[in-house]
Amino acid sequence: MKARKKSVSREGGAVAVLTVMIAGAAGCAGPESFTVSDLCGRKVDSALVAPFLPEGETLKVDDGISAPGQPRCQVYVGGDLHLYVRGNIDKADFDILKATERSMRRLGNPAPVDGIGDGATIADRGAMAVQACTYKGEKRQYILEIDRVDHPANTVERREALQKLLRAHLPVIMKAEGCRPQ
C-alpha cells in the first residue's frame, strides 16, 4: 500500500488538506481509503474517524461553515455526506439532552451513555455530549454533536465507533475553544 498526499480543493470556505491512502497495489485504479486527522480545525486520531469513511473516489472535509465558538465540519466521500460534526458553547441553564430528545430519536434508538462529559446520548446514526465549562469567566456548557452517520453498515459497530469518537473529541474541541471543564 503506497501513501501519497492529496490536496482537496476549496469550495465556499476553508477545506482541510488531507492525507490520502491509496488502496491496493501501486498502479491499480479504484476506490481509495482515506485518512482524516483534522476535524473542524482540531487534531483528531484518524483511527477514530476511519470507521465512518467508506472507500470512494474523492474526499472533501469542509470546515468553512464554522464560526467562533461554533466549530462545524462536514466530511464527504464520493460527494455524499458521511459525517457532520458540530460544537457549540451555550448557556448553562437548560438541559440540552432533554431539549433535543425528539431530534435524537430521528437518529434511531437513542440511549444514554455514562462517562462522557456530563451526559451523552448515542443513537444509531449520531451522538451528542454535553459538558459544563467556564468560557470567558462565565458558566456555560459545551455541546458536541455528530450526525449524518451511516457507515459502518453494522449498527452495533457504528454506535461503538460514535462513542469512541465522542469520548475522545469532546475534551479536545472544548480545550481548543477555550471552554474549561468545571
JSON list of C-alpha atoms in Angstrom, two decimals:
[
{"chain": "A", "resi": 1, "resn": "MET", "atom": "CA", "xyz": [0.00, 0.00, 0.00]},
{"chain": "A", "resi": 2, "resn": "LYS", "atom": "CA", "xyz": [1.52, 3.31, -1.09]},
{"chain": "A", "resi": 3, "resn": "ALA", "atom": "CA", "xyz": [0.66, 6.61, 0.61]},
{"chain": "A", "resi": 4, "resn": "ARG", "atom": "CA", "xyz": [0.50, 9.99, -1.08]},
{"chain": "A", "resi": 5, "resn": "LYS", "atom": "CA", "xyz": [-0.71, 13.45, -0.13]},
{"chain": "A", "resi": 6, "resn": "LYS", "atom": "CA", "xyz": [-3.68, 14.89, -1.92]},
{"chain": "A", "resi": 7, "resn": "SER", "atom": "CA", "xyz": [-5.00, 18.42, -1.60]},
{"chain": "A", "resi": 8, "resn": "VAL", "atom": "CA", "xyz": [-8.71, 18.90, -1.55]},
{"chain": "A", "resi": 9, "resn": "SER", "atom": "CA", "xyz": [-9.93, 21.99, -3.41]},
{"chain": "A", "resi": 10, "resn": "ARG", "atom": "CA", "xyz": [-11.56, 24.96, -1.64]},
{"chain": "A", "resi": 11, "resn": "GLU", "atom": "CA", "xyz": [-15.29, 25.41, -2.12]},
{"chain": "A", "resi": 12, "resn": "GLY", "atom": "CA", "xyz": [-17.05, 28.24, -0.32]},
{"chain": "A", "resi": 13, "resn": "GLY", "atom": "CA", "xyz": [-14.72, 28.24, 2.69]},
{"chain": "A", "resi": 14, "resn": "ALA", "atom": "CA", "xyz": [-11.78, 26.60, 4.30]},
{"chain": "A", "resi": 15, "resn": "VAL", "atom": "CA", "xyz": [-11.31, 22.97, 3.38]},
{"chain": "A", "resi": 16, "resn": "ALA", "atom": "CA", "xyz": [-8.71, 20.84, 5.12]},
{"chain": "A", "resi": 17, "resn": "VAL", "atom": "CA", "xyz": [-5.75, 19.35, 3.31]},
{"chain": "A", "resi": 18, "resn": "LEU", "atom": "CA", "xyz": [-5.85, 15.64, 3.93]},
{"chain": "A", "resi": 19, "resn": "THR", "atom": "CA", "xyz": [-3.56, 12.69, 3.72]},
{"chain": "A", "resi": 20, "resn": "VAL", "atom": "CA", "xyz": [-4.96, 10.07, 1.40]},
{"chain": "A", "resi": 21, "resn": "MET", "atom": "CA", "xyz": [-4.01, 6.41, 1.46]},
{"chain": "A", "resi": 22, "resn": "ILE", "atom": "CA", "xyz": [-4.27, 4.57, -1.83]},
{"chain": "A", "resi": 23, "resn": "ALA", "atom": "CA", "xyz": [-5.97, 1.18, -1.56]},
{"chain": "A", "resi": 24, "resn": "GLY", "atom": "CA", "xyz": [-4.46, -1.72, -3.44]},
{"chain": "A", "resi": 25, "resn": "ALA", "atom": "CA", "xyz": [-1.18, -2.06, -5.28]},
{"chain": "A", "resi": 26, "resn": "ALA", "atom": "CA", "xyz": [0.56, 0.87, -6.95]},
{"chain": "A", "resi": 27, "resn": "GLY", "atom": "CA", "xyz": [-0.76, 1.50, -10.44]},
{"chain": "A", "resi": 28, "resn": "CYS", "atom": "CA", "xyz": [-4.20, -0.01, -9.79]},
{"chain": "A", "resi": 29, "resn": "ALA", "atom": "CA", "xyz": [-7.14, 2.30, -10.34]},
{"chain": "A", "resi": 30, "resn": "GLY", "atom": "CA", "xyz": [-10.03, 2.02, -7.95]},
{"chain": "A", "resi": 31, "resn": "PRO", "atom": "CA", "xyz": [-11.59, 3.37, -4.79]},
{"chain": "A", "resi": 32, "resn": "GLU", "atom": "CA", "xyz": [-9.36, 4.98, -2.19]},
{"chain": "A", "resi": 33, "resn": "SER", "atom": "CA", "xyz": [-9.29, 4.58, 1.58]},
{"chain": "A", "resi": 34, "resn": "PHE", "atom": "CA", "xyz": [-8.96, 7.95, 3.30]},
{"chain": "A", "resi": 35, "resn": "THR", "atom": "CA", "xyz": [-7.28, 9.16, 6.47]},
{"chain": "A", "resi": 36, "resn": "VAL", "atom": "CA", "xyz": [-8.69, 12.24, 8.21]},
{"chain": "A", "resi": 37, "resn": "SER", "atom": "CA", "xyz": [-6.54, 13.68, 11.00]},
{"chain": "A", "resi": 38, "resn": "ASP", "atom": "CA", "xyz": [-8.32, 17.03, 11.40]},
{"chain": "A", "resi": 39, "resn": "LEU", "atom": "CA", "xyz": [-11.98, 17.70, 12.25]},
{"chain": "A", "resi": 40, "resn": "CYS", "atom": "CA", "xyz": [-13.28, 21.25, 12.49]},
{"chain": "A", "resi": 41, "resn": "GLY", "atom": "CA", "xyz": [-9.74, 22.58, 12.62]},
{"chain": "A", "resi": 42, "resn": "ARG", "atom": "CA", "xyz": [-8.79, 20.30, 15.52]},
{"chain": "A", "resi": 43, "resn": "LYS", "atom": "CA", "xyz": [-6.45, 17.34, 15.50]},
{"chain": "A", "resi": 44, "resn": "VAL", "atom": "CA", "xyz": [-8.20, 14.00, 15.82]},
{"chain": "A", "resi": 45, "resn": "ASP", "atom": "CA", "xyz": [-6.94, 10.43, 15.92]},
{"chain": "A", "resi": 46, "resn": "SER", "atom": "CA", "xyz": [-7.50, 9.27, 12.35]},
{"chain": "A", "resi": 47, "resn": "ALA", "atom": "CA", "xyz": [-8.35, 5.77, 13.61]},
{"chain": "A", "resi": 48, "resn": "LEU", "atom": "CA", "xyz": [-11.43, 7.26, 15.32]},
{"chain": "A", "resi": 49, "resn": "VAL", "atom": "CA", "xyz": [-12.72, 8.78, 12.07]},
{"chain": "A", "resi": 50, "resn": "ALA", "atom": "CA", "xyz": [-11.83, 5.86, 9.77]},
{"chain": "A", "resi": 51, "resn": "PRO", "atom": "CA", "xyz": [-14.88, 3.69, 10.59]},
{"chain": "A", "resi": 52, "resn": "PHE", "atom": "CA", "xyz": [-17.21, 6.39, 9.23]},
{"chain": "A", "resi": 53, "resn": "LEU", "atom": "CA", "xyz": [-15.49, 6.70, 5.84]},
{"chain": "A", "resi": 54, "resn": "PRO", "atom": "CA", "xyz": [-16.36, 4.22, 3.10]},
{"chain": "A", "resi": 55, "resn": "GLU", "atom": "CA", "xyz": [-13.96, 3.74, 0.22]},
{"chain": "A", "resi": 56, "resn": "GLY", "atom": "CA", "xyz": [-14.53, 6.19, -2.57]},
{"chain": "A", "resi": 57, "resn": "GLU", "atom": "CA", "xyz": [-13.06, 8.23, -5.37]},
{"chain": "A", "resi": 58, "resn": "THR", "atom": "CA", "xyz": [-12.98, 11.64, -3.63]},
{"chain": "A", "resi": 59, "resn": "LEU", "atom": "CA", "xyz": [-12.79, 13.04, -0.11]},
{"chain": "A", "resi": 60, "resn": "LYS", "atom": "CA", "xyz": [-13.74, 16.54, 0.99]},
{"chain": "A", "resi": 61, "resn": "VAL", "atom": "CA", "xyz": [-13.63, 17.91, 4.53]},
{"chain": "A", "resi": 62, "resn": "ASP", "atom": "CA", "xyz": [-15.41, 21.26, 4.66]},
{"chain": "A", "resi": 63, "resn": "ASP", "atom": "CA", "xyz": [-14.94, 23.37, 7.79]},
{"chain": "A", "resi": 64, "resn": "GLY", "atom": "CA", "xyz": [-15.84, 26.66, 6.12]},
{"chain": "A", "resi": 65, "resn": "ILE", "atom": "CA", "xyz": [-19.18, 26.69, 7.95]},
{"chain": "A", "resi": 66, "resn": "SER", "atom": "CA", "xyz": [-17.52, 27.29, 11.34]},
{"chain": "A", "resi": 67, "resn": "ALA", "atom": "CA", "xyz": [-17.84, 30.43, 13.46]},
{"chain": "A", "resi": 68, "resn": "PRO", "atom": "CA", "xyz": [-16.15, 31.47, 16.73]},
{"chain": "A", "resi": 69, "resn": "GLY", "atom": "CA", "xyz": [-17.36, 29.13, 19.49]},
{"chain": "A", "resi": 70, "resn": "GLN", "atom": "CA", "xyz": [-19.22, 27.06, 16.89]},
{"chain": "A", "resi": 71, "resn": "PRO", "atom": "CA", "xyz": [-16.87, 24.72, 15.01]},
{"chain": "A", "resi": 72, "resn": "ARG", "atom": "CA", "xyz": [-18.60, 22.85, 12.20]},
{"chain": "A", "resi": 73, "resn": "CYS", "atom": "CA", "xyz": [-17.31, 20.42, 9.64]},
{"chain": "A", "resi": 74, "resn": "GLN", "atom": "CA", "xyz": [-18.73, 18.05, 7.10]},
{"chain": "A", "resi": 75, "resn": "VAL", "atom": "CA", "xyz": [-16.94, 15.03, 5.67]},
{"chain": "A", "resi": 76, "resn": "TYR", "atom": "CA", "xyz": [-17.93, 13.89, 2.18]},
{"chain": "A", "resi": 77, "resn": "VAL", "atom": "CA", "xyz": [-16.84, 10.72, 0.38]},
{"chain": "A", "resi": 78, "resn": "GLY", "atom": "CA", "xyz": [-17.73, 10.48, -3.29]},
{"chain": "A", "resi": 79, "resn": "GLY", "atom": "CA", "xyz": [-19.89, 13.60, -2.93]},
{"chain": "A", "resi": 80, "resn": "ASP", "atom": "CA", "xyz": [-22.06, 12.04, -0.18]},
{"chain": "A", "resi": 81, "resn": "LEU", "atom": "CA", "xyz": [-22.10, 13.44, 3.37]},
{"chain": "A", "resi": 82, "resn": "HIS", "atom": "CA", "xyz": [-20.93, 10.76, 5.82]},
{"chain": "A", "resi": 83, "resn": "LEU", "atom": "CA", "xyz": [-20.10, 12.76, 8.96]},
{"chain": "A", "resi": 84, "resn": "TYR", "atom": "CA", "xyz": [-21.29, 16.11, 10.29]},
{"chain": "A", "resi": 85, "resn": "VAL", "atom": "CA", "xyz": [-19.62, 17.40, 13.47]},
{"chain": "A", "resi": 86, "resn": "ARG", "atom": "CA", "xyz": [-20.93, 20.46, 15.34]},
{"chain": "A", "resi": 87, "resn": "GLY", "atom": "CA", "xyz": [-19.76, 22.11, 18.52]},
{"chain": "A", "resi": 88, "resn": "ASN", "atom": "CA", "xyz": [-21.46, 24.90, 20.47]},
{"chain": "A", "resi": 89, "resn": "ILE", "atom": "CA", "xyz": [-20.76, 26.90, 23.58]},
{"chain": "A", "resi": 90, "resn": "ASP", "atom": "CA", "xyz": [-24.17, 27.61, 25.04]},
{"chain": "A", "resi": 91, "resn": "LYS", "atom": "CA", "xyz": [-25.94, 28.85, 28.16]},
{"chain": "A", "resi": 92, "resn": "ALA", "atom": "CA", "xyz": [-25.66, 26.58, 31.17]},
{"chain": "A", "resi": 93, "resn": "ASP", "atom": "CA", "xyz": [-29.25, 26.97, 32.35]},
{"chain": "A", "resi": 94, "resn": "PHE", "atom": "CA", "xyz": [-31.03, 24.31, 30.30]},
{"chain": "A", "resi": 95, "resn": "ASP", "atom": "CA", "xyz": [-30.84, 20.56, 29.74]},
{"chain": "A", "resi": 96, "resn": "ILE", "atom": "CA", "xyz": [-29.82, 20.21, 26.10]},
{"chain": "A", "resi": 97, "resn": "LEU", "atom": "CA", "xyz": [-30.16, 16.42, 26.13]},
{"chain": "A", "resi": 98, "resn": "LYS", "atom": "CA", "xyz": [-33.79, 16.72, 27.25]},
{"chain": "A", "resi": 99, "resn": "ALA", "atom": "CA", "xyz": [-34.44, 19.56, 24.79]},
{"chain": "A", "resi": 100, "resn": "THR", "atom": "CA", "xyz": [-33.10, 17.53, 21.86]},
{"chain": "A", "resi": 101, "resn": "GLU", "atom": "CA", "xyz": [-34.66, 14.21, 22.80]},
{"chain": "A", "resi": 102, "resn": "ARG", "atom": "CA", "xyz": [-37.02, 14.31, 19.80]},
{"chain": "A", "resi": 103, "resn": "SER", "atom": "CA", "xyz": [-34.23, 15.08, 17.31]},
{"chain": "A", "resi": 104, "resn": "MET", "atom": "CA", "xyz": [-32.10, 12.28, 18.75]},
{"chain": "A", "resi": 105, "resn": "ARG", "atom": "CA", "xyz": [-35.00, 9.85, 18.19]},
{"chain": "A", "resi": 106, "resn": "ARG", "atom": "CA", "xyz": [-34.87, 10.63, 14.47]},
{"chain": "A", "resi": 107, "resn": "LEU", "atom": "CA", "xyz": [-31.28, 9.28, 14.53]},
{"chain": "A", "resi": 108, "resn": "GLY", "atom": "CA", "xyz": [-32.57, 5.92, 15.76]},
{"chain": "A", "resi": 109, "resn": "ASN", "atom": "CA", "xyz": [-32.80, 4.32, 19.19]},
{"chain": "A", "resi": 110, "resn": "PRO", "atom": "CA", "xyz": [-31.04, 6.94, 21.35]},
{"chain": "A", "resi": 111, "resn": "ALA", "atom": "CA", "xyz": [-29.62, 5.69, 24.64]},
{"chain": "A", "resi": 112, "resn": "PRO", "atom": "CA", "xyz": [-27.70, 7.46, 27.41]},
{"chain": "A", "resi": 113, "resn": "VAL", "atom": "CA", "xyz": [-24.01, 6.65, 27.80]},
{"chain": "A", "resi": 114, "resn": "ASP", "atom": "CA", "xyz": [-22.03, 7.10, 31.01]},
{"chain": "A", "resi": 115, "resn": "GLY", "atom": "CA", "xyz": [-18.54, 8.50, 31.26]},
{"chain": "A", "resi": 116, "resn": "ILE", "atom": "CA", "xyz": [-18.67, 11.12, 28.51]},
{"chain": "A", "resi": 117, "resn": "GLY", "atom": "CA", "xyz": [-18.89, 14.70, 29.75]},
{"chain": "A", "resi": 118, "resn": "ASP", "atom": "CA", "xyz": [-21.85, 15.47, 32.00]},
{"chain": "A", "resi": 119, "resn": "GLY", "atom": "CA", "xyz": [-24.14, 13.44, 29.79]},
{"chain": "A", "resi": 120, "resn": "ALA", "atom": "CA", "xyz": [-24.18, 11.79, 26.40]},
{"chain": "A", "resi": 121, "resn": "THR", "atom": "CA", "xyz": [-26.59, 10.05, 24.08]},
{"chain": "A", "resi": 122, "resn": "ILE", "atom": "CA", "xyz": [-25.63, 7.61, 21.35]},
{"chain": "A", "resi": 123, "resn": "ALA", "atom": "CA", "xyz": [-28.09, 6.78, 18.57]},
{"chain": "A", "resi": 124, "resn": "ASP", "atom": "CA", "xyz": [-27.87, 4.56, 15.50]},
{"chain": "A", "resi": 125, "resn": "ARG", "atom": "CA", "xyz": [-26.80, 7.42, 13.19]},
{"chain": "A", "resi": 126, "resn": "GLY", "atom": "CA", "xyz": [-25.47, 10.11, 15.53]},
{"chain": "A", "resi": 127, "resn": "ALA", "atom": "CA", "xyz": [-24.46, 11.17, 19.01]},
{"chain": "A", "resi": 128, "resn": "MET", "atom": "CA", "xyz": [-24.40, 14.13, 21.40]},
{"chain": "A", "resi": 129, "resn": "ALA", "atom": "CA", "xyz": [-22.45, 15.00, 24.53]},
{"chain": "A", "resi": 130, "resn": "VAL", "atom": "CA", "xyz": [-22.67, 17.91, 26.97]},
{"chain": "A", "resi": 131, "resn": "GLN", "atom": "CA", "xyz": [-20.04, 19.18, 29.42]},
{"chain": "A", "resi": 132, "resn": "ALA", "atom": "CA", "xyz": [-20.33, 22.11, 31.86]},
{"chain": "A", "resi": 133, "resn": "CYS", "atom": "CA", "xyz": [-17.48, 24.56, 31.35]},
{"chain": "A", "resi": 134, "resn": "THR", "atom": "CA", "xyz": [-16.22, 28.03, 32.06]},
{"chain": "A", "resi": 135, "resn": "TYR", "atom": "CA", "xyz": [-15.94, 30.24, 28.99]},
{"chain": "A", "resi": 136, "resn": "LYS", "atom": "CA", "xyz": [-14.58, 33.79, 29.27]},
{"chain": "A", "resi": 137, "resn": "GLY", "atom": "CA", "xyz": [-15.25, 33.69, 33.01]},
{"chain": "A", "resi": 138, "resn": "GLU", "atom": "CA", "xyz": [-18.89, 32.62, 32.67]},
{"chain": "A", "resi": 139, "resn": "LYS", "atom": "CA", "xyz": [-20.58, 29.29, 33.37]},
{"chain": "A", "resi": 140, "resn": "ARG", "atom": "CA", "xyz": [-21.53, 27.68, 30.09]},
{"chain": "A", "resi": 141, "resn": "GLN", "atom": "CA", "xyz": [-21.94, 24.24, 28.61]},
{"chain": "A", "resi": 142, "resn": "TYR", "atom": "CA", "xyz": [-20.26, 22.74, 25.61]},
{"chain": "A", "resi": 143, "resn": "ILE", "atom": "CA", "xyz": [-22.37, 20.67, 23.23]},
{"chain": "A", "resi": 144, "resn": "LEU", "atom": "CA", "xyz": [-20.78, 18.30, 20.72]},
{"chain": "A", "resi": 145, "resn": "GLU", "atom": "CA", "xyz": [-23.00, 16.68, 18.11]},
{"chain": "A", "resi": 146, "resn": "ILE", "atom": "CA", "xyz": [-22.12, 14.08, 15.50]},
{"chain": "A", "resi": 147, "resn": "ASP", "atom": "CA", "xyz": [-24.72, 13.41, 12.82]},
{"chain": "A", "resi": 148, "resn": "ARG", "atom": "CA", "xyz": [-25.36, 12.02, 9.32]},
{"chain": "A", "resi": 149, "resn": "VAL", "atom": "CA", "xyz": [-23.54, 8.77, 10.08]},
{"chain": "A", "resi": 150, "resn": "ASP", "atom": "CA", "xyz": [-24.46, 5.70, 8.03]},
{"chain": "A", "resi": 151, "resn": "HIS", "atom": "CA", "xyz": [-21.16, 3.83, 7.90]},
{"chain": "A", "resi": 152, "resn": "PRO", "atom": "CA", "xyz": [-20.16, 1.21, 9.02]},
{"chain": "A", "resi": 153, "resn": "ALA", "atom": "CA", "xyz": [-23.22, -0.73, 7.92]},
{"chain": "A", "resi": 154, "resn": "ASN", "atom": "CA", "xyz": [-23.35, -2.74, 11.16]},
{"chain": "A", "resi": 155, "resn": "THR", "atom": "CA", "xyz": [-25.30, -0.62, 13.68]},
{"chain": "A", "resi": 156, "resn": "VAL", "atom": "CA", "xyz": [-23.51, -2.04, 16.74]},
{"chain": "A", "resi": 157, "resn": "GLU", "atom": "CA", "xyz": [-20.11, -1.22, 15.23]},
{"chain": "A", "resi": 158, "resn": "ARG", "atom": "CA", "xyz": [-21.33, 2.24, 14.22]},
{"chain": "A", "resi": 159, "resn": "ARG", "atom": "CA", "xyz": [-22.61, 3.01, 17.74]},
{"chain": "A", "resi": 160, "resn": "GLU", "atom": "CA", "xyz": [-19.32, 1.82, 19.27]},
{"chain": "A", "resi": 161, "resn": "ALA", "atom": "CA", "xyz": [-17.34, 3.99, 16.85]},
{"chain": "A", "resi": 162, "resn": "LEU", "atom": "CA", "xyz": [-19.55, 7.01, 17.65]},
{"chain": "A", "resi": 163, "resn": "GLN", "atom": "CA", "xyz": [-18.98, 6.51, 21.37]},
{"chain": "A", "resi": 164, "resn": "LYS", "atom": "CA", "xyz": [-15.19, 6.33, 20.94]},
{"chain": "A", "resi": 165, "resn": "LEU", "atom": "CA", "xyz": [-15.07, 9.46, 18.76]},
{"chain": "A", "resi": 166, "resn": "LEU", "atom": "CA", "xyz": [-17.36, 11.42, 21.10]},
{"chain": "A", "resi": 167, "resn": "ARG", "atom": "CA", "xyz": [-15.37, 10.42, 24.19]},
{"chain": "A", "resi": 168, "resn": "ALA", "atom": "CA", "xyz": [-12.02, 11.37, 22.62]},
{"chain": "A", "resi": 169, "resn": "HIS", "atom": "CA", "xyz": [-13.02, 14.51, 20.71]},
{"chain": "A", "resi": 170, "resn": "LEU", "atom": "CA", "xyz": [-15.12, 16.31, 23.37]},
{"chain": "A", "resi": 171, "resn": "PRO", "atom": "CA", "xyz": [-12.17, 17.34, 25.59]},
{"chain": "A", "resi": 172, "resn": "VAL", "atom": "CA", "xyz": [-10.02, 18.23, 22.56]},
{"chain": "A", "resi": 173, "resn": "ILE", "atom": "CA", "xyz": [-12.56, 20.51, 20.94]},
{"chain": "A", "resi": 174, "resn": "MET", "atom": "CA", "xyz": [-13.56, 22.09, 24.28]},
{"chain": "A", "resi": 175, "resn": "LYS", "atom": "CA", "xyz": [-9.94, 22.95, 25.07]},
{"chain": "A", "resi": 176, "resn": "ALA", "atom": "CA", "xyz": [-9.41, 24.39, 21.60]},
{"chain": "A", "resi": 177, "resn": "GLU", "atom": "CA", "xyz": [-12.46, 26.61, 22.01]},
{"chain": "A", "resi": 178, "resn": "GLY", "atom": "CA", "xyz": [-11.32, 27.83, 25.46]},
{"chain": "A", "resi": 179, "resn": "CYS", "atom": "CA", "xyz": [-14.15, 26.15, 27.36]},
{"chain": "A", "resi": 180, "resn": "ARG", "atom": "CA", "xyz": [-12.58, 24.76, 30.56]},
{"chain": "A", "resi": 181, "resn": "PRO", "atom": "CA", "xyz": [-14.44, 21.87, 32.24]},
{"chain": "A", "resi": 182, "resn": "GLN", "atom": "CA", "xyz": [-15.95, 22.70, 35.62]}
]
